[in-house]
mmCIF file of C-alpha atoms and ligand atoms in Angstrom:
data_model
loop_
_atom_site.group_PDB
_atom_site.id
_atom_site.type_symbol
_atom_site.label_atom_id
_atom_site.label_comp_id
_atom_site.label_asym_id
_atom_site.label_seq_id
_atom_site.Cartn_x
_atom_site.Cartn_y
_atom_site.Cartn_z
ATOM 1 C CA MET A 147 -53.122 12.449 43.712
ATOM 2 C CA THR A 148 -52.285 15.873 42.452
ATOM 3 C CA GLN A 149 -49.827 18.025 44.378
ATOM 4 C CA LEU A 150 -51.267 21.063 42.629
ATOM 5 C CA VAL A 151 -53.699 22.008 45.392
ATOM 6 C CA ASP A 152 -54.426 25.673 46.092
ATOM 7 C CA ARG A 153 -55.340 27.541 49.299
ATOM 8 C CA PHE A 154 -59.005 26.714 48.748
ATOM 9 C CA GLY A 155 -58.471 22.969 48.420
ATOM 10 C CA ARG A 156 -58.900 22.839 44.662
ATOM 11 C CA GLY A 157 -56.785 20.178 42.971
ATOM 12 C CA HIS A 158 -55.533 20.859 39.450
ATOM 13 C CA THR A 159 -55.235 18.126 36.832
ATOM 14 C CA ASP A 160 -55.857 20.012 33.574
ATOM 15 C CA LEU A 161 -53.321 22.157 31.708
ATOM 16 C CA ARG A 162 -54.421 24.370 28.808
ATOM 17 C CA ILE A 163 -51.529 25.103 26.515
ATOM 18 C CA SER A 164 -51.593 27.850 23.930
ATOM 19 C CA VAL A 165 -49.300 27.001 21.026
ATOM 20 C CA THR A 166 -49.603 30.351 19.225
ATOM 21 C CA ASP A 167 -51.255 33.744 19.462
ATOM 22 C CA ARG A 168 -51.713 33.824 15.665
ATOM 23 C CA CYS A 169 -55.068 33.116 14.105
ATOM 24 C CA ASN A 170 -56.748 32.917 10.708
ATOM 25 C CA LEU A 171 -59.895 34.614 12.066
ATOM 26 C CA ARG A 172 -60.328 37.912 13.903
ATOM 27 C CA CYS A 173 -63.341 37.231 16.140
ATOM 28 C CA THR A 174 -64.533 40.539 17.537
ATOM 29 C CA TYR A 175 -64.903 39.106 21.071
ATOM 30 C CA CYS A 176 -61.302 37.888 21.129
ATOM 31 C CA MET A 177 -58.898 39.757 18.830
ATOM 32 C CA PRO A 178 -58.405 43.284 17.580
ATOM 33 C CA ALA A 179 -58.980 43.935 13.870
ATOM 34 C CA GLU A 180 -55.245 44.593 13.475
ATOM 35 C CA ALA A 181 -53.289 42.239 15.687
ATOM 36 C CA VAL A 182 -49.575 42.412 16.443
ATOM 37 C CA PHE A 183 -48.240 38.949 17.133
ATOM 38 C CA ARG A 184 -45.309 37.785 19.184
ATOM 39 C CA GLN A 185 -42.056 36.959 17.415
ATOM 40 C CA ARG A 186 -41.620 33.271 16.677
ATOM 41 C CA GLU A 187 -38.565 33.059 18.967
ATOM 42 C CA GLU A 188 -40.790 34.162 21.854
ATOM 43 C CA LEU A 189 -42.977 31.071 21.514
ATOM 44 C CA LEU A 190 -42.048 27.883 23.314
ATOM 45 C CA THR A 191 -40.753 25.157 21.002
ATOM 46 C CA TYR A 192 -42.478 21.778 21.008
ATOM 47 C CA GLU A 193 -39.487 20.381 22.900
ATOM 48 C CA GLU A 194 -39.855 23.089 25.563
ATOM 49 C CA ILE A 195 -43.599 22.477 25.884
ATOM 50 C CA SER A 196 -43.010 18.739 26.258
ATOM 51 C CA ARG A 197 -40.471 19.310 28.987
ATOM 52 C CA VAL A 198 -42.905 21.501 30.914
ATOM 53 C CA VAL A 199 -45.651 18.894 30.513
ATOM 54 C CA ALA A 200 -43.359 16.126 31.755
ATOM 55 C CA VAL A 201 -42.679 18.157 34.908
ATOM 56 C CA ALA A 202 -46.359 19.061 35.299
ATOM 57 C CA THR A 203 -47.489 15.430 35.073
ATOM 58 C CA ARG A 204 -45.144 14.550 37.930
ATOM 59 C CA LEU A 205 -47.111 17.083 40.001
ATOM 60 C CA GLY A 206 -50.505 15.726 38.954
ATOM 61 C CA ILE A 207 -51.511 17.146 35.556
ATOM 62 C CA ARG A 208 -53.397 14.460 33.597
ATOM 63 C CA THR A 209 -55.184 16.166 30.737
ATOM 64 C CA ILE A 210 -53.933 18.652 28.169
ATOM 65 C CA ARG A 211 -55.916 20.930 25.888
ATOM 66 C CA LEU A 212 -54.088 22.607 23.034
ATOM 67 C CA THR A 213 -55.450 25.981 22.092
ATOM 68 C CA GLY A 214 -54.403 29.430 20.938
ATOM 69 C CA GLY A 215 -54.817 31.715 18.939
ATOM 70 C CA GLU A 216 -55.594 29.047 16.405
ATOM 71 C CA PRO A 217 -53.579 25.921 17.204
ATOM 72 C CA LEU A 218 -53.896 24.504 13.691
ATOM 73 C CA VAL A 219 -51.951 27.417 12.179
ATOM 74 C CA ARG A 220 -48.839 26.360 14.117
ATOM 75 C CA ARG A 221 -46.664 24.192 11.895
ATOM 76 C CA ASP A 222 -47.027 20.433 12.358
ATOM 77 C CA LEU A 223 -49.236 20.386 15.457
ATOM 78 C CA PRO A 224 -49.531 16.563 15.176
ATOM 79 C CA ARG A 225 -45.808 16.359 16.028
ATOM 80 C CA LEU A 226 -46.484 18.049 19.369
ATOM 81 C CA VAL A 227 -49.461 15.772 19.990
ATOM 82 C CA ARG A 228 -47.307 12.690 19.367
ATOM 83 C CA MET A 229 -44.762 13.997 21.864
ATOM 84 C CA LEU A 230 -47.375 14.736 24.548
ATOM 85 C CA VAL A 231 -49.364 11.487 24.367
ATOM 86 C CA THR A 232 -46.272 9.452 25.194
ATOM 87 C CA ILE A 233 -45.488 11.379 28.397
ATOM 88 C CA PRO A 234 -46.207 9.068 31.361
ATOM 89 C CA GLY A 235 -49.237 10.292 33.292
ATOM 90 C CA ILE A 236 -50.988 12.033 30.396
ATOM 91 C CA VAL A 237 -54.390 10.440 29.853
ATOM 92 C CA GLU A 238 -55.871 12.799 27.270
ATOM 93 C CA VAL A 239 -54.795 15.408 24.748
ATOM 94 C CA ALA A 240 -57.657 17.496 23.342
ATOM 95 C CA VAL A 241 -57.688 20.401 20.879
ATOM 96 C CA THR A 242 -59.852 23.527 20.630
ATOM 97 C CA THR A 243 -59.959 24.922 17.101
ATOM 98 C CA ASN A 244 -61.958 27.266 14.909
ATOM 99 C CA GLY A 245 -62.149 24.414 12.397
ATOM 100 C CA LEU A 246 -60.927 26.348 9.348
ATOM 101 C CA LEU A 247 -58.007 23.972 8.756
ATOM 102 C CA LEU A 248 -59.640 20.825 10.069
ATOM 103 C CA ALA A 249 -60.489 19.403 6.664
ATOM 104 C CA GLU A 250 -56.726 19.067 5.989
ATOM 105 C CA GLN A 251 -55.646 18.142 9.484
ATOM 106 C CA ALA A 252 -58.387 16.082 11.177
ATOM 107 C CA GLY A 253 -56.967 12.743 10.006
ATOM 108 C CA LEU A 254 -53.429 13.678 11.055
ATOM 109 C CA LEU A 255 -54.598 14.853 14.484
ATOM 110 C CA ALA A 256 -56.596 11.671 15.053
ATOM 111 C CA ALA A 257 -53.627 9.524 14.010
ATOM 112 C CA ALA A 258 -51.341 11.500 16.322
ATOM 113 C CA GLY A 259 -53.572 10.679 19.294
ATOM 114 C CA VAL A 260 -55.903 13.643 19.853
ATOM 115 C CA ALA A 261 -58.753 12.249 21.940
ATOM 116 C CA ARG A 262 -61.303 15.046 21.653
ATOM 117 C CA LEU A 263 -62.050 18.086 19.550
ATOM 118 C CA ASN A 264 -63.901 21.276 20.407
ATOM 119 C CA VAL A 265 -64.791 23.349 17.373
ATOM 120 C CA SER A 266 -65.841 26.971 17.790
ATOM 121 C CA LEU A 267 -68.705 28.060 15.562
ATOM 122 C CA ASP A 268 -71.014 30.972 16.324
ATOM 123 C CA ALA A 269 -73.025 31.330 13.134
ATOM 124 C CA LEU A 270 -74.530 29.339 10.297
ATOM 125 C CA SER A 271 -75.020 32.151 7.823
ATOM 126 C CA ASP A 272 -72.108 33.499 5.790
ATOM 127 C CA GLU A 273 -73.090 37.048 6.612
ATOM 128 C CA ALA A 274 -73.167 36.528 10.396
ATOM 129 C CA PHE A 275 -69.992 34.418 10.331
ATOM 130 C CA GLU A 276 -68.146 37.249 8.626
ATOM 131 C CA ARG A 277 -69.621 39.919 10.898
ATOM 132 C CA ILE A 278 -68.470 37.995 13.992
ATOM 133 C CA THR A 279 -65.090 36.725 12.767
ATOM 134 C CA ARG A 280 -64.186 39.531 10.307
ATOM 135 C CA ARG A 281 -63.266 36.784 7.812
ATOM 136 C CA ARG A 282 -64.994 34.353 5.485
ATOM 137 C CA GLY A 283 -64.806 30.670 6.205
ATOM 138 C CA LEU A 284 -68.109 29.083 7.193
ATOM 139 C CA ALA A 285 -67.938 26.489 4.383
ATOM 140 C CA ALA A 286 -64.410 25.492 5.463
ATOM 141 C CA VAL A 287 -65.532 24.994 9.068
ATOM 142 C CA LEU A 288 -68.484 22.842 7.977
ATOM 143 C CA ALA A 289 -66.159 20.773 5.782
ATOM 144 C CA GLY A 290 -63.791 20.511 8.735
ATOM 145 C CA LEU A 291 -66.553 19.153 10.965
ATOM 146 C CA GLU A 292 -67.358 16.470 8.398
ATOM 147 C CA ALA A 293 -63.677 15.597 8.071
ATOM 148 C CA ALA A 294 -63.374 15.318 11.843
ATOM 149 C CA ARG A 295 -66.218 12.871 11.932
ATOM 150 C CA ALA A 296 -64.795 10.901 9.031
ATOM 151 C CA ALA A 297 -61.465 10.772 10.885
ATOM 152 C CA GLY A 298 -63.225 8.959 13.715
ATOM 153 C CA PHE A 299 -63.712 11.760 16.271
ATOM 154 C CA ARG A 300 -66.749 11.052 18.422
ATOM 155 C CA SER A 301 -68.711 13.477 20.621
ATOM 156 C CA ILE A 302 -67.371 16.558 18.836
ATOM 157 C CA ARG A 303 -68.309 19.679 20.780
ATOM 158 C CA ILE A 304 -69.274 22.939 19.153
ATOM 159 C CA ASN A 305 -68.667 26.065 21.234
ATOM 160 C CA ALA A 306 -70.702 29.187 20.493
ATOM 161 C CA VAL A 307 -70.213 32.504 22.288
ATOM 162 C CA SER A 308 -73.484 34.335 23.044
ATOM 163 C CA ILE A 309 -73.420 38.119 22.698
ATOM 164 C CA ARG A 310 -76.440 40.370 22.879
ATOM 165 C CA GLY A 311 -77.023 42.228 19.652
ATOM 166 C CA LEU A 312 -74.658 39.954 17.720
ATOM 167 C CA THR A 313 -75.519 36.262 17.962
ATOM 168 C CA GLU A 314 -79.245 35.972 18.890
ATOM 169 C CA ALA A 315 -80.369 35.139 15.361
ATOM 170 C CA GLU A 316 -77.846 32.277 15.158
ATOM 171 C CA ILE A 317 -78.904 30.449 18.321
ATOM 172 C CA VAL A 318 -81.839 28.505 16.923
ATOM 173 C CA PRO A 319 -80.207 27.532 13.587
ATOM 174 C CA LEU A 320 -77.096 26.360 15.449
ATOM 175 C CA ALA A 321 -79.149 24.287 17.881
ATOM 176 C CA ARG A 322 -81.162 22.694 15.063
ATOM 177 C CA PHE A 323 -78.046 21.972 13.037
ATOM 178 C CA CYS A 324 -76.205 20.384 15.979
ATOM 179 C CA ARG A 325 -79.196 18.354 16.995
ATOM 180 C CA GLU A 326 -79.676 16.961 13.502
ATOM 181 C CA ALA A 327 -75.991 16.362 12.881
ATOM 182 C CA GLY A 328 -75.322 14.929 16.350
ATOM 183 C CA PHE A 329 -72.846 17.551 17.569
ATOM 184 C CA HIS A 330 -72.796 18.543 21.229
ATOM 185 C CA LEU A 331 -73.453 22.294 21.249
ATOM 186 C CA ARG A 332 -72.299 24.486 24.127
ATOM 187 C CA PHE A 333 -73.173 28.134 24.538
ATOM 188 C CA ILE A 334 -70.542 30.235 26.330
ATOM 189 C CA GLU A 335 -71.253 33.585 27.940
ATOM 190 C CA PHE A 336 -69.215 36.530 26.662
ATOM 191 C CA MET A 337 -66.319 37.261 29.044
ATOM 192 C CA PRO A 338 -64.377 40.532 29.457
ATOM 193 C CA LEU A 339 -61.394 39.235 27.474
ATOM 194 C CA ASP A 340 -61.965 40.888 24.098
ATOM 195 C CA ALA A 341 -59.040 42.887 22.778
ATOM 196 C CA GLU A 342 -61.036 46.021 22.014
ATOM 197 C CA GLN A 343 -62.602 46.291 25.458
ATOM 198 C CA ALA A 344 -66.135 46.380 24.049
ATOM 199 C CA TRP A 345 -67.366 43.945 26.702
ATOM 200 C CA SER A 346 -70.086 45.233 28.968
ATOM 201 C CA ASP A 347 -72.487 43.566 31.335
ATOM 202 C CA GLU A 348 -75.390 44.425 29.042
ATOM 203 C CA ARG A 349 -73.830 42.523 26.141
ATOM 204 C CA VAL A 350 -73.707 39.246 28.105
ATOM 205 C CA LEU A 351 -76.502 37.079 26.759
ATOM 206 C CA SER A 352 -76.875 34.676 29.662
ATOM 207 C CA GLY A 353 -77.264 30.938 29.456
ATOM 208 C CA ASP A 354 -80.746 31.322 30.967
ATOM 209 C CA GLU A 355 -81.744 33.695 28.191
ATOM 210 C CA VAL A 356 -80.392 31.387 25.499
ATOM 211 C CA ARG A 357 -82.292 28.483 27.052
ATOM 212 C CA GLU A 358 -85.508 30.508 27.013
ATOM 213 C CA ILE A 359 -85.040 31.214 23.306
ATOM 214 C CA LEU A 360 -84.420 27.505 22.610
ATOM 215 C CA ALA A 361 -87.422 26.382 24.655
ATOM 216 C CA ARG A 362 -89.682 28.900 22.910
ATOM 217 C CA GLU A 363 -88.484 28.202 19.371
ATOM 218 C CA ILE A 364 -87.602 24.493 19.438
ATOM 219 C CA GLY A 365 -88.926 22.798 22.574
ATOM 220 C CA PRO A 366 -88.364 22.272 26.302
ATOM 221 C CA LEU A 367 -85.021 21.231 27.767
ATOM 222 C CA GLU A 368 -84.424 19.188 30.921
ATOM 223 C CA PRO A 369 -81.295 19.544 33.107
ATOM 224 C CA LEU A 370 -78.956 16.578 33.402
ATOM 225 C CA PRO A 371 -76.834 15.815 36.480
ATOM 226 C CA ALA A 372 -73.151 16.693 35.936
ATOM 227 C CA ALA A 373 -71.245 13.718 34.529
ATOM 228 C CA ASP A 374 -67.933 15.099 35.764
ATOM 229 C CA PRO A 375 -67.879 17.380 38.835
ATOM 230 C CA GLY A 376 -65.005 19.451 37.388
ATOM 231 C CA GLN A 377 -66.788 20.336 34.185
ATOM 232 C CA PRO A 378 -67.831 23.975 33.866
ATOM 233 C CA ALA A 379 -70.846 23.248 31.662
ATOM 234 C CA THR A 380 -74.328 22.279 32.725
ATOM 235 C CA ASP A 381 -75.861 19.972 30.143
ATOM 236 C CA TRP A 382 -79.522 19.890 29.221
ATOM 237 C CA ARG A 383 -81.411 17.311 27.164
ATOM 238 C CA TRP A 384 -84.203 17.950 24.703
ATOM 239 C CA ALA A 385 -87.343 16.700 26.465
ATOM 240 C CA ASP A 386 -88.703 15.148 23.269
ATOM 241 C CA GLY A 387 -85.697 13.056 22.305
ATOM 242 C CA ASP A 388 -81.991 12.777 21.812
ATOM 243 C CA GLY A 389 -79.415 15.512 21.879
ATOM 244 C CA LEU A 390 -77.684 17.625 24.505
ATOM 245 C CA VAL A 391 -77.145 21.349 24.783
ATOM 246 C CA GLY A 392 -74.581 22.650 27.270
ATOM 247 C CA PHE A 393 -74.211 26.047 28.902
ATOM 248 C CA ILE A 394 -70.961 27.513 30.180
ATOM 249 C CA ASP A 395 -71.988 30.541 32.228
ATOM 250 C CA PRO A 396 -68.797 32.026 33.682
ATOM 251 C CA VAL A 397 -70.461 35.413 34.222
ATOM 252 C CA THR A 398 -73.888 34.531 35.626
ATOM 253 C CA ARG A 399 -72.924 31.171 37.226
ATOM 254 C CA PRO A 400 -69.195 31.197 37.927
ATOM 255 C CA PHE A 401 -67.736 27.727 38.380
ATOM 256 C CA CYS A 402 -64.534 28.948 40.069
ATOM 257 C CA GLU A 403 -65.012 26.732 43.114
ATOM 258 C CA ARG A 404 -64.754 23.670 40.848
ATOM 259 C CA CYS A 405 -61.933 24.965 38.650
ATOM 260 C CA ASP A 406 -59.190 22.398 38.025
ATOM 261 C CA ARG A 407 -57.346 24.264 35.232
ATOM 262 C CA LEU A 408 -53.980 25.849 34.840
ATOM 263 C CA ARG A 409 -52.628 27.558 31.741
ATOM 264 C CA LEU A 410 -49.403 27.914 29.816
ATOM 265 C CA THR A 411 -49.299 30.783 27.336
ATOM 266 C CA ALA A 412 -47.637 30.454 23.944
ATOM 267 C CA ASP A 413 -44.771 32.643 25.175
ATOM 268 C CA GLY A 414 -44.168 30.417 28.167
ATOM 269 C CA GLN A 415 -45.962 31.962 31.132
ATOM 270 C CA PHE A 416 -47.915 29.934 33.682
ATOM 271 C CA ARG A 417 -51.298 31.427 34.627
ATOM 272 C CA ASN A 418 -53.698 30.150 37.258
ATOM 273 C CA CYS A 419 -56.830 31.720 35.749
ATOM 274 C CA LEU A 420 -58.040 33.319 32.505
ATOM 275 C CA PHE A 421 -58.421 36.481 34.599
ATOM 276 C CA SER A 422 -55.118 36.208 36.427
ATOM 277 C CA THR A 423 -53.162 39.451 36.583
ATOM 278 C CA SER A 424 -49.897 37.663 37.486
ATOM 279 C CA GLU A 425 -47.823 35.186 35.491
ATOM 280 C CA TRP A 426 -44.942 32.835 36.319
ATOM 281 C CA ASP A 427 -42.189 32.866 33.710
ATOM 282 C CA VAL A 428 -41.255 29.359 32.657
ATOM 283 C CA ARG A 429 -39.637 30.340 29.340
ATOM 284 C CA GLY A 430 -36.959 32.251 31.222
ATOM 285 C CA LEU A 431 -36.242 29.142 33.276
ATOM 286 C CA LEU A 432 -36.181 26.886 30.225
ATOM 287 C CA ARG A 433 -33.754 29.140 28.388
ATOM 288 C CA SER A 434 -31.400 29.852 31.265
ATOM 289 C CA GLY A 435 -30.615 26.274 32.214
ATOM 290 C CA GLY A 436 -33.327 26.050 34.887
ATOM 291 C CA SER A 437 -33.794 22.630 36.476
ATOM 292 C CA ASP A 438 -36.976 20.550 36.447
ATOM 293 C CA GLU A 439 -37.268 21.405 40.147
ATOM 294 C CA ALA A 440 -37.273 25.120 39.304
ATOM 295 C CA ILE A 441 -40.049 24.576 36.711
ATOM 296 C CA ALA A 442 -42.033 22.573 39.271
ATOM 297 C CA ALA A 443 -41.524 25.334 41.845
ATOM 298 C CA ALA A 444 -42.881 27.940 39.387
ATOM 299 C CA LEU A 445 -46.000 25.846 38.778
ATOM 300 C CA LEU A 446 -46.523 25.269 42.507
ATOM 301 C CA ALA A 447 -46.128 29.009 43.186
ATOM 302 C CA CYS A 448 -48.662 29.757 40.442
ATOM 303 C CA VAL A 449 -51.170 27.373 42.061
ATOM 304 C CA ALA A 450 -50.516 28.729 45.561
ATOM 305 C CA ALA A 451 -51.384 32.255 44.400
ATOM 306 C CA LYS A 452 -54.710 31.330 42.790
ATOM 307 C CA GLN A 453 -57.612 33.529 43.857
ATOM 308 C CA ALA A 454 -60.926 32.100 45.056
ATOM 309 C CA ALA A 455 -62.841 33.496 42.083
ATOM 310 C CA HIS A 456 -62.447 35.678 38.996
ATOM 311 C CA GLY A 457 -64.450 38.518 40.488
ATOM 312 C CA ILE A 458 -66.274 39.649 37.331
ATOM 313 C CA GLY A 459 -68.993 42.010 38.511
ATOM 314 C CA SER A 460 -67.271 42.942 41.757
ATOM 315 C CA PRO A 461 -66.173 46.584 42.177
ATOM 316 C CA ASP A 462 -62.461 45.735 42.345
ATOM 317 C CA PHE A 463 -62.472 43.469 39.252
ATOM 318 C CA ALA A 464 -59.545 44.269 36.957
ATOM 319 C CA ARG A 465 -59.288 42.887 33.431
ATOM 320 C CA PRO A 466 -56.050 41.060 32.673
ATOM 321 C CA ALA A 467 -53.608 42.889 30.403
ATOM 322 C CA ARG A 468 -53.859 40.118 27.795
ATOM 323 C CA ALA A 469 -56.863 39.444 25.574
ATOM 324 C CA MET A 470 -58.194 35.918 25.024
ATOM 325 C CA TYR A 471 -56.079 35.131 21.937
ATOM 326 C CA GLU A 472 -52.915 36.015 23.896
ATOM 327 C CA ILE A 473 -53.861 33.754 26.812
ATOM 328 C CA GLY A 474 -55.431 30.708 25.193
ATOM 329 C CA GLY A 475 -59.115 29.977 25.694
HETATM 330 N N1 SAM B 742 -58.982 29.558 17.905
HETATM 331 C C1 SAM B 742 -59.536 28.474 18.619
HETATM 332 C C2 SAM B 742 -61.036 28.553 18.692
HETATM 333 O O1 SAM B 742 -61.577 29.613 18.376
HETATM 334 O O2 SAM B 742 -61.644 27.559 19.065
HETATM 335 C C3 SAM B 742 -58.978 28.298 20.016
HETATM 336 C C4 SAM B 742 -58.747 29.527 20.832
HETATM 337 S S1 SAM B 742 -60.219 30.442 21.254
HETATM 338 C C5 SAM B 742 -59.522 31.764 22.192
HETATM 339 C C6 SAM B 742 -60.970 29.351 22.460
HETATM 340 C C7 SAM B 742 -62.408 29.630 22.785
HETATM 341 O O3 SAM B 742 -62.506 30.877 23.457
HETATM 342 C C8 SAM B 742 -63.331 29.706 21.585
HETATM 343 O O4 SAM B 742 -64.399 28.801 21.751
HETATM 344 C C9 SAM B 742 -63.827 31.128 21.617
HETATM 345 O O5 SAM B 742 -65.134 31.224 21.149
HETATM 346 C C10 SAM B 742 -63.729 31.459 23.082
HETATM 347 N N2 SAM B 742 -63.657 32.891 23.360
HETATM 348 C C11 SAM B 742 -62.811 33.803 22.835
HETATM 349 N N3 SAM B 742 -63.027 35.026 23.349
HETATM 350 C C12 SAM B 742 -64.035 34.894 24.241
HETATM 351 C C13 SAM B 742 -64.715 35.806 25.106
HETATM 352 N N4 SAM B 742 -64.398 37.101 25.164
HETATM 353 N N5 SAM B 742 -65.720 35.310 25.881
HETATM 354 C C14 SAM B 742 -66.049 34.004 25.830
HETATM 355 N N6 SAM B 742 -65.428 33.095 25.049
HETATM 356 C C15 SAM B 742 -64.446 33.536 24.251
HETATM 357 FE FE1 SF4 B 743 -59.083 33.148 16.584
HETATM 358 FE FE2 SF4 B 743 -60.325 31.502 18.266
HETATM 359 FE FE3 SF4 B 743 -59.901 34.082 18.914
HETATM 360 FE FE4 SF4 B 743 -61.651 33.531 17.003
HETATM 361 S S1 SF4 B 743 -61.809 32.903 19.167
HETATM 362 S S2 SF4 B 743 -60.045 35.098 16.897
HETATM 363 S S3 SF4 B 743 -60.768 31.766 16.078
HETATM 364 S S4 SF4 B 743 -58.370 32.552 18.632
#
């Protein structure tokens, strides 16, 4: 049983850990064109992260997702994975990556014990990939996906952000590609976490709209019952055969009441929500001789302060000071 239960009765078992704010892409919905990164000394070391995870598992954390920035640009990520999978209580370590470096690292990550991979890919044309990410790299991502499969990863998920006026033309090719190749595609609504503050309600291409495009261009989809009540996605099945398409609709269908996630930023701050405007400093504790009890108390305080919902769309909604790449998606 998790001790990480908030005022609304939500238990927390999942910790998302950002290992860096650096990235080899500059996705327009996440990073500014010119990013200023934190100094390396500001980032938690792998030993510090492992200590925090050991404390968190004693409170009920069971699953870890490593993210960023781009986690694969941090040196020797498999070393961290090996450290985390041996911590008693941890049942799964997963990684979210843009896939650019997967061709070199997929085998090492699998051997280290990564259980699942999410790969972010919004476009299947070089031109659209570059327009969205401000970099080239589609061929490397596709090679990375193949390498991940060859390394033995099963049920690889592909995450695609949907943005009106930017990604519509990529929806159908992505769905066809994933269906043929057997990847589980998930469309994610655009959230107000971009660094350049270009988000607006009008630019959110909703899951319903994406589904309409898919039904019109490819064929009907049928909803599936949720396999795991905590999962934010609703999965749909192609009516005429195999293959799933998922929809994560944080803007039009918030899943806050089922949220079981906590976050640790690369610079060592606990957050209870992507949209949290407060943080609990664990790096300060780690570097000033703080006890395990003090780290546990910080995590419990973070959970106790969690709001009922993110509030996007409400008049008093305030964006967090950090953009997505500085939090960890
Ligand atoms: N670099 C890795 C990647 O791209 O997969 C991991 C970090 S990235 C911040 C994690 C996920 O957040 C990606 O799937 C990305 O598409 C998504 N993301 C980033 N900014 C977003 C935004 N403003 N709205 C919705 N999803 C976003
Ligand atoms: Fe980098 Fe991922 Fe953000 Fe794109 S979404 S800029 S790949 S951290």
